[in-house]
């Protein structure tokens, strides 16, 4: 199975993000139900590895915290924008949680994640979308700020890649204290 660890977002926040989406012809906007903030991509693992990962994640003890989403930005590949996202304030609690998850996954036998953590919620995948349209969207929405939301858990998701987009299934929720 293909797994990742993420913050699932309350429905009200997903709806708020959905209101941001639009006005970029050719962008592949993520359906509101799929909005999440990835804490760690895991990838394809065996059932036995998934069980180790679950045990390791279940041992994390951290308090609840408030997540604040603000601003929009893009990732690029080969100097073309490839994804459009809403950012998250890089606060201590979020960074701490991400660090604990990384350590837990290493204990479960995964190789270290080499990429820097850039907390974000992907709004759209972009390919061959005119850069000028993307720049206009970013300028227009950059002052976006959502009211902080209390995060009371994090989630191990499975992901099935399909031609019409990915199907994400919450497999296990881990409570924050
Ligand atoms: O949270 P976002 O949308 O940025 O792009 C995938 C998605 O990221 C990313 O994991 C998240 C949940 O699917 N992802 C998919 N394949 C990946 C890979 N091979 C990957 N991240 C890193 N390496």
Short mmCIF file of N, CA and C and ligand atoms in Angstrom, two decimals:
data_model
loop_
_atom_site.label_atom_id
_atom_site.label_comp_id
_atom_site.label_asym_id
_atom_site.label_seq_id
_atom_site.Cartn_x
_atom_site.Cartn_y
_atom_site.Cartn_z
N UNK A 1 0.83 -1.20 0.00
CA UNK A 1 0.00 0.00 0.00
C UNK A 1 0.87 1.25 0.00
N UNK A 2 0.27 2.32 -0.55
CA UNK A 2 0.99 3.59 -0.65
C UNK A 2 0.47 4.50 0.47
N UNK A 3 1.38 4.96 1.31
CA UNK A 3 0.95 5.68 2.51
C UNK A 3 1.56 7.07 2.62
N UNK A 4 0.88 7.94 3.34
CA UNK A 4 1.48 9.20 3.76
C UNK A 4 0.83 9.65 5.07
N UNK A 5 1.55 10.49 5.80
CA UNK A 5 1.02 11.01 7.07
C UNK A 5 0.68 12.47 6.86
N UNK A 6 -0.50 12.88 7.32
CA UNK A 6 -0.94 14.26 7.05
C UNK A 6 -1.88 14.75 8.12
N UNK A 7 -2.08 16.05 8.13
CA UNK A 7 -3.17 16.63 8.92
C UNK A 7 -4.38 16.66 8.01
N UNK A 8 -5.44 16.01 8.45
CA UNK A 8 -6.71 16.15 7.74
C UNK A 8 -7.28 17.48 8.23
N UNK A 9 -8.04 18.15 7.41
CA UNK A 9 -8.51 19.49 7.79
C UNK A 9 -10.01 19.44 8.06
N UNK A 10 -10.47 20.26 9.02
CA UNK A 10 -11.92 20.31 9.27
C UNK A 10 -12.65 20.75 7.98
N UNK A 11 -13.87 20.27 7.85
CA UNK A 11 -14.63 20.50 6.63
C UNK A 11 -14.80 22.00 6.33
N UNK A 12 -15.00 22.79 7.38
CA UNK A 12 -15.19 24.25 7.17
C UNK A 12 -13.95 24.85 6.52
N UNK A 13 -12.78 24.38 6.95
CA UNK A 13 -11.54 24.91 6.38
C UNK A 13 -11.37 24.43 4.93
N UNK A 14 -11.74 23.19 4.69
CA UNK A 14 -11.67 22.68 3.31
C UNK A 14 -12.56 23.52 2.40
N UNK A 15 -13.74 23.86 2.92
CA UNK A 15 -14.66 24.68 2.10
C UNK A 15 -14.08 26.07 1.85
N UNK A 16 -13.46 26.61 2.88
CA UNK A 16 -12.84 27.94 2.76
C UNK A 16 -11.77 27.89 1.66
N UNK A 17 -10.97 26.82 1.65
CA UNK A 17 -9.93 26.68 0.64
C UNK A 17 -10.53 26.48 -0.75
N UNK A 18 -11.65 25.76 -0.79
CA UNK A 18 -12.30 25.51 -2.08
C UNK A 18 -12.75 26.82 -2.71
N UNK A 19 -13.12 27.80 -1.87
CA UNK A 19 -13.54 29.11 -2.39
C UNK A 19 -12.39 29.82 -3.09
N UNK A 20 -11.17 29.48 -2.71
CA UNK A 20 -10.01 30.12 -3.35
C UNK A 20 -9.78 29.61 -4.76
N UNK A 21 -10.27 28.38 -4.99
CA UNK A 21 -9.91 27.68 -6.23
C UNK A 21 -10.72 28.18 -7.42
N UNK A 22 -10.07 28.31 -8.53
CA UNK A 22 -10.74 28.73 -9.76
C UNK A 22 -9.90 29.77 -10.47
N UNK A 23 -10.38 30.21 -11.61
CA UNK A 23 -9.73 31.30 -12.35
C UNK A 23 -8.38 30.94 -12.95
N UNK A 24 -8.03 29.65 -12.99
CA UNK A 24 -6.80 29.28 -13.70
C UNK A 24 -7.16 28.16 -14.69
N UNK A 25 -7.47 28.53 -15.93
CA UNK A 25 -7.82 27.49 -16.90
C UNK A 25 -6.67 26.49 -17.04
N UNK A 26 -7.01 25.21 -16.99
CA UNK A 26 -5.98 24.17 -17.17
C UNK A 26 -5.41 23.66 -15.85
N UNK A 27 -5.66 24.37 -14.74
CA UNK A 27 -5.15 23.88 -13.45
C UNK A 27 -6.00 22.69 -13.02
N UNK A 28 -5.35 21.68 -12.41
CA UNK A 28 -6.09 20.52 -11.90
C UNK A 28 -6.33 20.75 -10.41
N UNK A 29 -7.47 21.40 -10.12
CA UNK A 29 -7.75 21.73 -8.71
C UNK A 29 -8.09 20.46 -7.93
N UNK A 30 -7.59 20.41 -6.72
CA UNK A 30 -7.82 19.26 -5.84
C UNK A 30 -9.26 19.34 -5.33
N UNK A 31 -10.02 18.24 -5.35
CA UNK A 31 -11.37 18.30 -4.77
C UNK A 31 -11.29 18.62 -3.28
N UNK A 32 -12.24 19.39 -2.79
CA UNK A 32 -12.18 19.87 -1.39
C UNK A 32 -11.98 18.72 -0.40
N UNK A 33 -12.63 17.59 -0.65
CA UNK A 33 -12.52 16.49 0.31
C UNK A 33 -11.08 15.99 0.45
N UNK A 34 -10.25 16.24 -0.55
CA UNK A 34 -8.86 15.73 -0.54
C UNK A 34 -7.84 16.69 0.08
N UNK A 35 -8.27 17.90 0.47
CA UNK A 35 -7.29 18.84 1.03
C UNK A 35 -6.67 18.29 2.30
N UNK A 36 -5.36 18.38 2.41
CA UNK A 36 -4.63 17.88 3.59
C UNK A 36 -3.29 18.58 3.64
N UNK A 37 -2.64 18.51 4.78
CA UNK A 37 -1.27 19.04 4.89
C UNK A 37 -0.34 17.84 5.15
N UNK A 38 0.45 17.50 4.16
CA UNK A 38 1.33 16.33 4.28
C UNK A 38 2.44 16.60 5.29
N UNK A 39 2.57 15.68 6.25
CA UNK A 39 3.66 15.77 7.23
C UNK A 39 4.83 14.88 6.80
N UNK A 40 4.50 13.79 6.10
CA UNK A 40 5.57 12.89 5.62
C UNK A 40 4.99 11.98 4.56
N UNK A 41 5.57 12.02 3.35
CA UNK A 41 5.20 11.04 2.33
C UNK A 41 5.97 9.76 2.63
N UNK A 42 5.30 8.63 2.62
CA UNK A 42 5.96 7.34 2.92
C UNK A 42 6.18 6.54 1.65
N UNK A 43 5.14 6.41 0.84
CA UNK A 43 5.25 5.62 -0.39
C UNK A 43 4.80 4.20 -0.18
N UNK A 44 5.21 3.35 -1.10
CA UNK A 44 4.75 1.96 -1.15
C UNK A 44 5.41 1.14 -0.03
N UNK A 45 4.63 0.48 0.80
CA UNK A 45 5.17 -0.38 1.86
C UNK A 45 4.38 -1.69 1.91
N UNK A 46 5.02 -2.70 2.53
CA UNK A 46 4.33 -3.99 2.71
C UNK A 46 3.37 -3.88 3.90
N UNK A 47 2.51 -4.89 4.05
CA UNK A 47 1.57 -4.90 5.19
C UNK A 47 2.35 -4.94 6.51
N UNK A 48 3.45 -5.69 6.53
CA UNK A 48 4.24 -5.80 7.78
C UNK A 48 4.86 -4.44 8.11
N UNK A 49 5.38 -3.76 7.11
CA UNK A 49 5.96 -2.42 7.35
C UNK A 49 4.88 -1.44 7.81
N UNK A 50 3.70 -1.55 7.20
CA UNK A 50 2.60 -0.65 7.58
C UNK A 50 2.26 -0.84 9.06
N UNK A 51 2.35 -2.08 9.52
CA UNK A 51 2.05 -2.36 10.93
C UNK A 51 3.11 -1.73 11.84
N UNK A 52 4.38 -1.84 11.45
CA UNK A 52 5.46 -1.21 12.23
C UNK A 52 5.28 0.30 12.27
N UNK A 53 4.92 0.86 11.11
CA UNK A 53 4.72 2.31 11.01
C UNK A 53 3.59 2.74 11.93
N UNK A 54 2.51 1.97 11.92
CA UNK A 54 1.36 2.29 12.77
C UNK A 54 1.77 2.26 14.25
N UNK A 55 2.51 1.22 14.66
CA UNK A 55 2.92 1.14 16.08
C UNK A 55 3.79 2.32 16.46
N UNK A 56 4.68 2.67 15.57
CA UNK A 56 5.62 3.74 15.85
C UNK A 56 4.90 5.09 15.95
N UNK A 57 3.96 5.32 15.04
CA UNK A 57 3.21 6.59 15.07
C UNK A 57 2.31 6.66 16.30
N UNK A 58 1.78 5.50 16.69
CA UNK A 58 0.86 5.48 17.83
C UNK A 58 1.56 5.84 19.14
N UNK A 59 2.90 5.75 19.15
CA UNK A 59 3.64 6.04 20.39
C UNK A 59 3.91 7.55 20.55
N UNK A 60 3.56 8.34 19.55
CA UNK A 60 3.82 9.79 19.64
C UNK A 60 2.87 10.44 20.64
N UNK A 61 3.44 11.20 21.55
CA UNK A 61 2.64 11.93 22.56
C UNK A 61 2.94 13.41 22.42
N UNK A 62 2.00 14.15 21.89
CA UNK A 62 2.18 15.59 21.73
C UNK A 62 0.85 16.29 21.96
N UNK A 63 0.89 17.56 22.39
CA UNK A 63 -0.37 18.25 22.63
C UNK A 63 -1.05 18.72 21.34
N UNK A 64 -2.33 19.00 21.42
CA UNK A 64 -3.07 19.63 20.32
C UNK A 64 -2.44 21.00 20.04
N UNK A 65 -2.67 21.50 18.86
CA UNK A 65 -2.14 22.83 18.54
C UNK A 65 -3.04 23.49 17.51
N UNK A 66 -2.82 24.81 17.34
CA UNK A 66 -3.61 25.56 16.36
C UNK A 66 -2.84 25.66 15.05
N UNK A 67 -3.52 25.34 13.97
CA UNK A 67 -2.90 25.43 12.63
C UNK A 67 -3.41 26.70 11.96
N UNK A 68 -2.48 27.51 11.46
CA UNK A 68 -2.86 28.74 10.76
C UNK A 68 -2.39 28.67 9.31
N UNK A 69 -3.34 28.68 8.41
CA UNK A 69 -3.01 28.68 6.98
C UNK A 69 -3.01 30.11 6.47
N UNK A 70 -2.00 30.44 5.68
CA UNK A 70 -1.92 31.82 5.17
C UNK A 70 -1.03 31.87 3.93
N UNK A 71 -1.42 32.73 3.01
CA UNK A 71 -0.59 32.98 1.83
C UNK A 71 -0.70 31.87 0.80
N UNK A 72 -0.34 32.16 -0.42
CA UNK A 72 -0.32 31.13 -1.47
C UNK A 72 1.06 31.15 -2.14
N UNK A 73 1.41 30.04 -2.73
CA UNK A 73 2.71 29.95 -3.40
C UNK A 73 2.72 28.80 -4.39
N UNK A 74 3.86 28.59 -5.01
CA UNK A 74 3.95 27.52 -6.02
C UNK A 74 5.24 26.72 -5.81
N UNK A 75 5.19 25.47 -6.23
CA UNK A 75 6.42 24.68 -6.41
C UNK A 75 6.70 24.66 -7.90
N UNK A 76 7.97 24.53 -8.24
CA UNK A 76 8.33 24.49 -9.66
C UNK A 76 9.19 23.28 -9.95
N UNK A 77 9.08 22.82 -11.19
CA UNK A 77 9.98 21.78 -11.70
C UNK A 77 10.49 22.29 -13.03
N UNK A 78 11.79 22.25 -13.21
CA UNK A 78 12.40 22.71 -14.47
C UNK A 78 11.87 24.10 -14.85
N UNK A 79 11.88 24.98 -13.88
CA UNK A 79 11.42 26.37 -13.99
C UNK A 79 10.00 26.58 -14.53
N UNK A 80 9.17 25.53 -14.38
CA UNK A 80 7.73 25.67 -14.66
C UNK A 80 6.98 25.38 -13.37
N UNK A 81 5.96 26.16 -13.08
CA UNK A 81 5.16 25.90 -11.88
C UNK A 81 4.48 24.54 -12.00
N UNK A 82 4.58 23.74 -10.94
CA UNK A 82 4.00 22.40 -10.99
C UNK A 82 2.88 22.21 -9.97
N UNK A 83 2.85 23.05 -8.94
CA UNK A 83 1.79 22.92 -7.93
C UNK A 83 1.53 24.29 -7.31
N UNK A 84 0.27 24.48 -6.98
CA UNK A 84 -0.17 25.73 -6.35
C UNK A 84 -0.64 25.37 -4.95
N UNK A 85 -0.25 26.13 -3.95
CA UNK A 85 -0.59 25.75 -2.58
C UNK A 85 -0.89 26.95 -1.70
N UNK A 86 -1.53 26.62 -0.57
CA UNK A 86 -1.70 27.58 0.52
C UNK A 86 -0.68 27.20 1.58
N UNK A 87 0.00 28.18 2.13
CA UNK A 87 1.05 27.91 3.11
C UNK A 87 0.50 27.77 4.52
N UNK A 88 1.35 27.33 5.42
CA UNK A 88 0.99 27.24 6.85
C UNK A 88 2.06 27.97 7.62
N UNK A 89 1.64 28.69 8.67
CA UNK A 89 2.62 29.32 9.55
C UNK A 89 3.51 28.20 10.10
N UNK A 90 4.81 28.42 10.01
CA UNK A 90 5.74 27.37 10.45
C UNK A 90 5.91 27.51 11.97
N UNK A 91 4.89 27.15 12.74
CA UNK A 91 5.03 27.37 14.18
C UNK A 91 5.70 26.16 14.84
N UNK A 92 6.09 26.35 16.06
CA UNK A 92 6.90 25.34 16.76
C UNK A 92 6.17 24.01 16.86
N UNK A 93 4.87 24.07 17.16
CA UNK A 93 4.13 22.82 17.38
C UNK A 93 4.08 21.98 16.10
N UNK A 94 3.86 22.65 14.98
CA UNK A 94 3.78 21.93 13.69
C UNK A 94 5.14 21.32 13.35
N UNK A 95 6.20 22.09 13.52
CA UNK A 95 7.55 21.60 13.21
C UNK A 95 7.92 20.46 14.16
N UNK A 96 7.50 20.59 15.40
CA UNK A 96 7.79 19.56 16.40
C UNK A 96 7.09 18.25 16.02
N UNK A 97 5.83 18.36 15.65
CA UNK A 97 5.07 17.17 15.25
C UNK A 97 5.72 16.51 14.05
N UNK A 98 6.10 17.31 13.08
CA UNK A 98 6.72 16.75 11.87
C UNK A 98 8.03 16.04 12.23
N UNK A 99 8.80 16.64 13.15
CA UNK A 99 10.06 16.03 13.59
C UNK A 99 9.83 14.70 14.31
N UNK A 100 8.81 14.67 15.15
CA UNK A 100 8.49 13.43 15.89
C UNK A 100 8.05 12.33 14.93
N UNK A 101 7.30 12.72 13.90
CA UNK A 101 6.84 11.73 12.92
C UNK A 101 8.05 11.19 12.15
N UNK A 102 8.95 12.07 11.79
CA UNK A 102 10.15 11.65 11.07
C UNK A 102 10.94 10.63 11.93
N UNK A 103 11.13 10.96 13.21
CA UNK A 103 11.88 10.02 14.08
C UNK A 103 11.14 8.70 14.22
N UNK A 104 9.81 8.79 14.36
CA UNK A 104 9.02 7.56 14.53
C UNK A 104 9.16 6.67 13.29
N UNK A 105 9.17 7.29 12.13
CA UNK A 105 9.24 6.50 10.89
C UNK A 105 10.63 5.90 10.71
N UNK A 106 11.63 6.61 11.18
CA UNK A 106 12.99 6.03 11.12
C UNK A 106 13.08 4.81 12.03
N UNK A 107 12.44 4.96 13.21
CA UNK A 107 12.43 3.81 14.13
C UNK A 107 11.71 2.62 13.49
N UNK A 108 10.76 2.93 12.62
CA UNK A 108 10.02 1.86 11.93
C UNK A 108 10.81 1.34 10.73
N UNK A 109 12.00 1.89 10.51
CA UNK A 109 12.87 1.33 9.46
C UNK A 109 12.89 2.09 8.15
N UNK A 110 12.23 3.25 8.08
CA UNK A 110 12.23 4.00 6.81
C UNK A 110 13.51 4.82 6.66
N UNK A 111 13.90 5.04 5.42
CA UNK A 111 15.05 5.91 5.16
C UNK A 111 14.67 7.34 5.50
N UNK A 112 15.67 8.15 5.92
CA UNK A 112 15.35 9.55 6.27
C UNK A 112 14.82 10.33 5.07
N UNK A 113 13.92 11.25 5.37
CA UNK A 113 13.42 12.19 4.34
C UNK A 113 14.49 13.27 4.15
N UNK A 114 14.93 13.45 2.93
CA UNK A 114 16.02 14.40 2.68
C UNK A 114 15.49 15.81 2.37
N UNK A 115 14.21 15.87 1.92
CA UNK A 115 13.71 17.20 1.53
C UNK A 115 13.27 18.01 2.74
N UNK A 116 13.50 19.31 2.65
CA UNK A 116 13.12 20.21 3.73
C UNK A 116 11.59 20.24 3.84
N UNK A 117 11.10 20.34 5.08
CA UNK A 117 9.66 20.38 5.30
C UNK A 117 9.13 21.76 4.93
N UNK A 118 8.24 21.81 3.98
CA UNK A 118 7.60 23.07 3.57
C UNK A 118 6.11 22.88 3.78
N UNK A 119 5.60 23.28 4.96
CA UNK A 119 4.19 22.99 5.24
C UNK A 119 3.26 23.71 4.27
N UNK A 120 2.38 22.96 3.64
CA UNK A 120 1.48 23.55 2.65
C UNK A 120 0.29 22.62 2.43
N UNK A 121 -0.76 23.19 1.87
CA UNK A 121 -1.92 22.41 1.41
C UNK A 121 -2.02 22.64 -0.09
N UNK A 122 -1.86 21.57 -0.86
CA UNK A 122 -1.90 21.72 -2.32
C UNK A 122 -3.32 22.04 -2.78
N UNK A 123 -3.43 23.10 -3.57
CA UNK A 123 -4.73 23.47 -4.15
C UNK A 123 -4.90 22.90 -5.54
N UNK A 124 -3.79 22.86 -6.30
CA UNK A 124 -3.90 22.43 -7.70
C UNK A 124 -2.57 21.94 -8.22
N UNK A 125 -2.66 20.99 -9.12
CA UNK A 125 -1.50 20.57 -9.92
C UNK A 125 -1.52 21.41 -11.19
N UNK A 126 -0.33 21.76 -11.66
CA UNK A 126 -0.23 22.64 -12.83
C UNK A 126 0.66 21.99 -13.87
N UNK A 127 0.18 21.92 -15.09
CA UNK A 127 1.11 21.56 -16.16
C UNK A 127 0.67 22.33 -17.39
N UNK A 128 1.60 22.97 -18.00
CA UNK A 128 1.33 23.80 -19.19
C UNK A 128 0.30 24.89 -18.94
N UNK A 129 0.28 25.41 -17.73
CA UNK A 129 -0.60 26.55 -17.44
C UNK A 129 0.24 27.82 -17.62
N UNK A 130 -0.25 28.82 -18.34
CA UNK A 130 0.56 30.02 -18.54
C UNK A 130 0.99 30.64 -17.22
N UNK A 131 2.31 30.91 -17.11
CA UNK A 131 2.86 31.44 -15.85
C UNK A 131 2.17 32.76 -15.47
N UNK A 132 1.76 33.51 -16.45
CA UNK A 132 1.14 34.81 -16.17
C UNK A 132 -0.18 34.63 -15.40
N UNK A 133 -0.90 33.56 -15.72
CA UNK A 133 -2.16 33.27 -15.02
C UNK A 133 -1.88 32.87 -13.57
N UNK A 134 -0.82 32.11 -13.39
CA UNK A 134 -0.47 31.65 -12.04
C UNK A 134 -0.01 32.85 -11.20
N UNK A 135 0.81 33.69 -11.81
CA UNK A 135 1.32 34.87 -11.08
C UNK A 135 0.15 35.77 -10.67
N UNK A 136 -0.83 35.91 -11.55
CA UNK A 136 -1.99 36.76 -11.23
C UNK A 136 -2.77 36.17 -10.06
N UNK A 137 -2.91 34.84 -10.06
CA UNK A 137 -3.63 34.18 -8.97
C UNK A 137 -2.90 34.41 -7.65
N UNK A 138 -1.58 34.22 -7.67
CA UNK A 138 -0.79 34.36 -6.45
C UNK A 138 -0.89 35.79 -5.92
N UNK A 139 -0.80 36.77 -6.83
CA UNK A 139 -0.90 38.18 -6.41
C UNK A 139 -2.26 38.46 -5.79
N UNK A 140 -3.29 37.91 -6.43
CA UNK A 140 -4.66 38.18 -6.01
C UNK A 140 -4.97 37.57 -4.64
N UNK A 141 -4.43 36.35 -4.40
CA UNK A 141 -4.84 35.60 -3.20
C UNK A 141 -3.79 35.62 -2.10
N UNK A 142 -2.71 36.31 -2.30
CA UNK A 142 -1.60 36.15 -1.36
C UNK A 142 -1.90 36.63 0.05
N UNK A 143 -2.90 37.48 0.19
CA UNK A 143 -3.23 37.96 1.54
C UNK A 143 -4.20 37.03 2.26
N UNK A 144 -4.50 35.90 1.60
CA UNK A 144 -5.41 34.93 2.23
C UNK A 144 -4.89 34.52 3.62
N UNK A 145 -5.75 34.53 4.59
CA UNK A 145 -5.41 34.00 5.92
C UNK A 145 -6.68 33.39 6.52
N UNK A 146 -6.58 32.13 6.91
CA UNK A 146 -7.74 31.46 7.52
C UNK A 146 -7.63 31.58 9.03
N UNK A 147 -8.76 31.60 9.70
CA UNK A 147 -8.74 31.60 11.17
C UNK A 147 -8.04 30.33 11.65
N UNK A 148 -7.25 30.42 12.72
CA UNK A 148 -6.56 29.21 13.22
C UNK A 148 -7.56 28.10 13.55
N UNK A 149 -7.17 26.86 13.27
CA UNK A 149 -8.04 25.73 13.62
C UNK A 149 -7.26 24.78 14.53
N UNK A 150 -7.97 24.23 15.51
CA UNK A 150 -7.35 23.33 16.47
C UNK A 150 -7.14 21.96 15.83
N UNK A 151 -5.92 21.48 15.86
CA UNK A 151 -5.61 20.15 15.35
C UNK A 151 -5.58 19.19 16.53
N UNK A 152 -6.46 18.22 16.51
CA UNK A 152 -6.56 17.30 17.64
C UNK A 152 -6.03 15.91 17.28
N UNK A 153 -5.63 15.74 16.02
CA UNK A 153 -5.04 14.46 15.64
C UNK A 153 -4.26 14.60 14.33
N UNK A 154 -3.51 13.57 14.01
CA UNK A 154 -2.91 13.47 12.67
C UNK A 154 -3.25 12.09 12.12
N UNK A 155 -3.10 11.92 10.82
CA UNK A 155 -3.72 10.77 10.15
C UNK A 155 -2.74 10.05 9.23
N UNK A 156 -2.81 8.73 9.28
CA UNK A 156 -2.09 7.91 8.29
C UNK A 156 -3.07 7.63 7.16
N UNK A 157 -2.75 8.13 5.97
CA UNK A 157 -3.62 7.94 4.81
C UNK A 157 -3.03 6.89 3.87
N UNK A 158 -3.92 6.16 3.21
CA UNK A 158 -3.48 5.40 2.05
C UNK A 158 -3.91 6.18 0.82
N UNK A 159 -3.20 5.94 -0.25
CA UNK A 159 -3.46 6.71 -1.47
C UNK A 159 -3.47 5.76 -2.65
N UNK A 160 -4.51 5.87 -3.45
CA UNK A 160 -4.57 5.09 -4.69
C UNK A 160 -4.57 6.07 -5.83
N UNK A 161 -3.57 5.95 -6.69
CA UNK A 161 -3.46 6.88 -7.81
C UNK A 161 -4.41 6.43 -8.91
N UNK A 162 -5.22 7.35 -9.38
CA UNK A 162 -6.14 7.01 -10.46
C UNK A 162 -6.02 8.01 -11.59
N UNK A 163 -6.60 7.67 -12.70
CA UNK A 163 -6.51 8.58 -13.85
C UNK A 163 -7.25 9.88 -13.58
N UNK A 164 -8.33 9.79 -12.77
CA UNK A 164 -9.10 10.99 -12.46
C UNK A 164 -8.70 11.58 -11.11
N UNK A 165 -7.46 11.37 -10.72
CA UNK A 165 -6.99 11.92 -9.45
C UNK A 165 -6.79 10.82 -8.42
N UNK A 166 -6.21 11.19 -7.27
CA UNK A 166 -5.90 10.20 -6.25
C UNK A 166 -7.09 10.04 -5.31
N UNK A 167 -7.23 8.82 -4.80
CA UNK A 167 -8.23 8.58 -3.76
C UNK A 167 -7.47 8.40 -2.45
N UNK A 168 -7.74 9.28 -1.49
CA UNK A 168 -7.07 9.22 -0.20
C UNK A 168 -8.04 8.64 0.83
N UNK A 169 -7.56 7.65 1.58
CA UNK A 169 -8.41 7.05 2.62
C UNK A 169 -7.72 7.18 3.97
N UNK A 170 -8.38 7.82 4.95
CA UNK A 170 -7.79 7.86 6.29
C UNK A 170 -7.79 6.45 6.88
N UNK A 171 -6.62 5.91 7.15
CA UNK A 171 -6.53 4.54 7.68
C UNK A 171 -6.51 4.53 9.21
N UNK A 172 -5.69 5.43 9.81
CA UNK A 172 -5.61 5.50 11.28
C UNK A 172 -5.48 6.96 11.69
N UNK A 173 -6.24 7.34 12.71
CA UNK A 173 -6.08 8.69 13.29
C UNK A 173 -5.35 8.55 14.62
N UNK A 174 -4.37 9.42 14.84
CA UNK A 174 -3.59 9.40 16.08
C UNK A 174 -3.93 10.67 16.85
N UNK A 175 -4.46 10.49 18.05
CA UNK A 175 -4.91 11.65 18.82
C UNK A 175 -3.73 12.44 19.39
N UNK A 176 -3.86 13.75 19.35
CA UNK A 176 -2.94 14.62 20.08
C UNK A 176 -3.61 14.87 21.44
N UNK A 177 -2.79 15.19 22.44
CA UNK A 177 -3.36 15.21 23.80
C UNK A 177 -3.93 16.58 24.15
O1 LIG B 1 0.61 17.10 0.06
P1 LIG B 1 0.99 17.28 -1.35
O2 LIG B 1 -0.19 17.46 -2.26
O3 LIG B 1 2.04 18.31 -1.58
O4 LIG B 1 2.30 14.99 -4.20
C1 LIG B 1 1.90 14.08 -3.21
C2 LIG B 1 1.10 14.74 -2.11
O5 LIG B 1 1.74 15.96 -1.80
C3 LIG B 1 3.10 13.63 -2.44
O6 LIG B 1 2.55 13.11 -1.25
C4 LIG B 1 1.35 13.79 -0.94
C5 LIG B 1 0.25 12.82 -0.69
O7 LIG B 1 0.10 12.00 -1.80
N1 LIG B 1 3.86 12.61 -3.15
C6 LIG B 1 3.40 11.74 -4.06
N2 LIG B 1 4.40 10.96 -4.52
C7 LIG B 1 5.53 11.38 -3.89
C8 LIG B 1 6.88 10.97 -3.93
N3 LIG B 1 7.30 9.98 -4.72
C9 LIG B 1 5.17 12.43 -3.01
N4 LIG B 1 6.07 13.05 -2.24
C10 LIG B 1 7.35 12.62 -2.34
N5 LIG B 1 7.75 11.61 -3.14
#
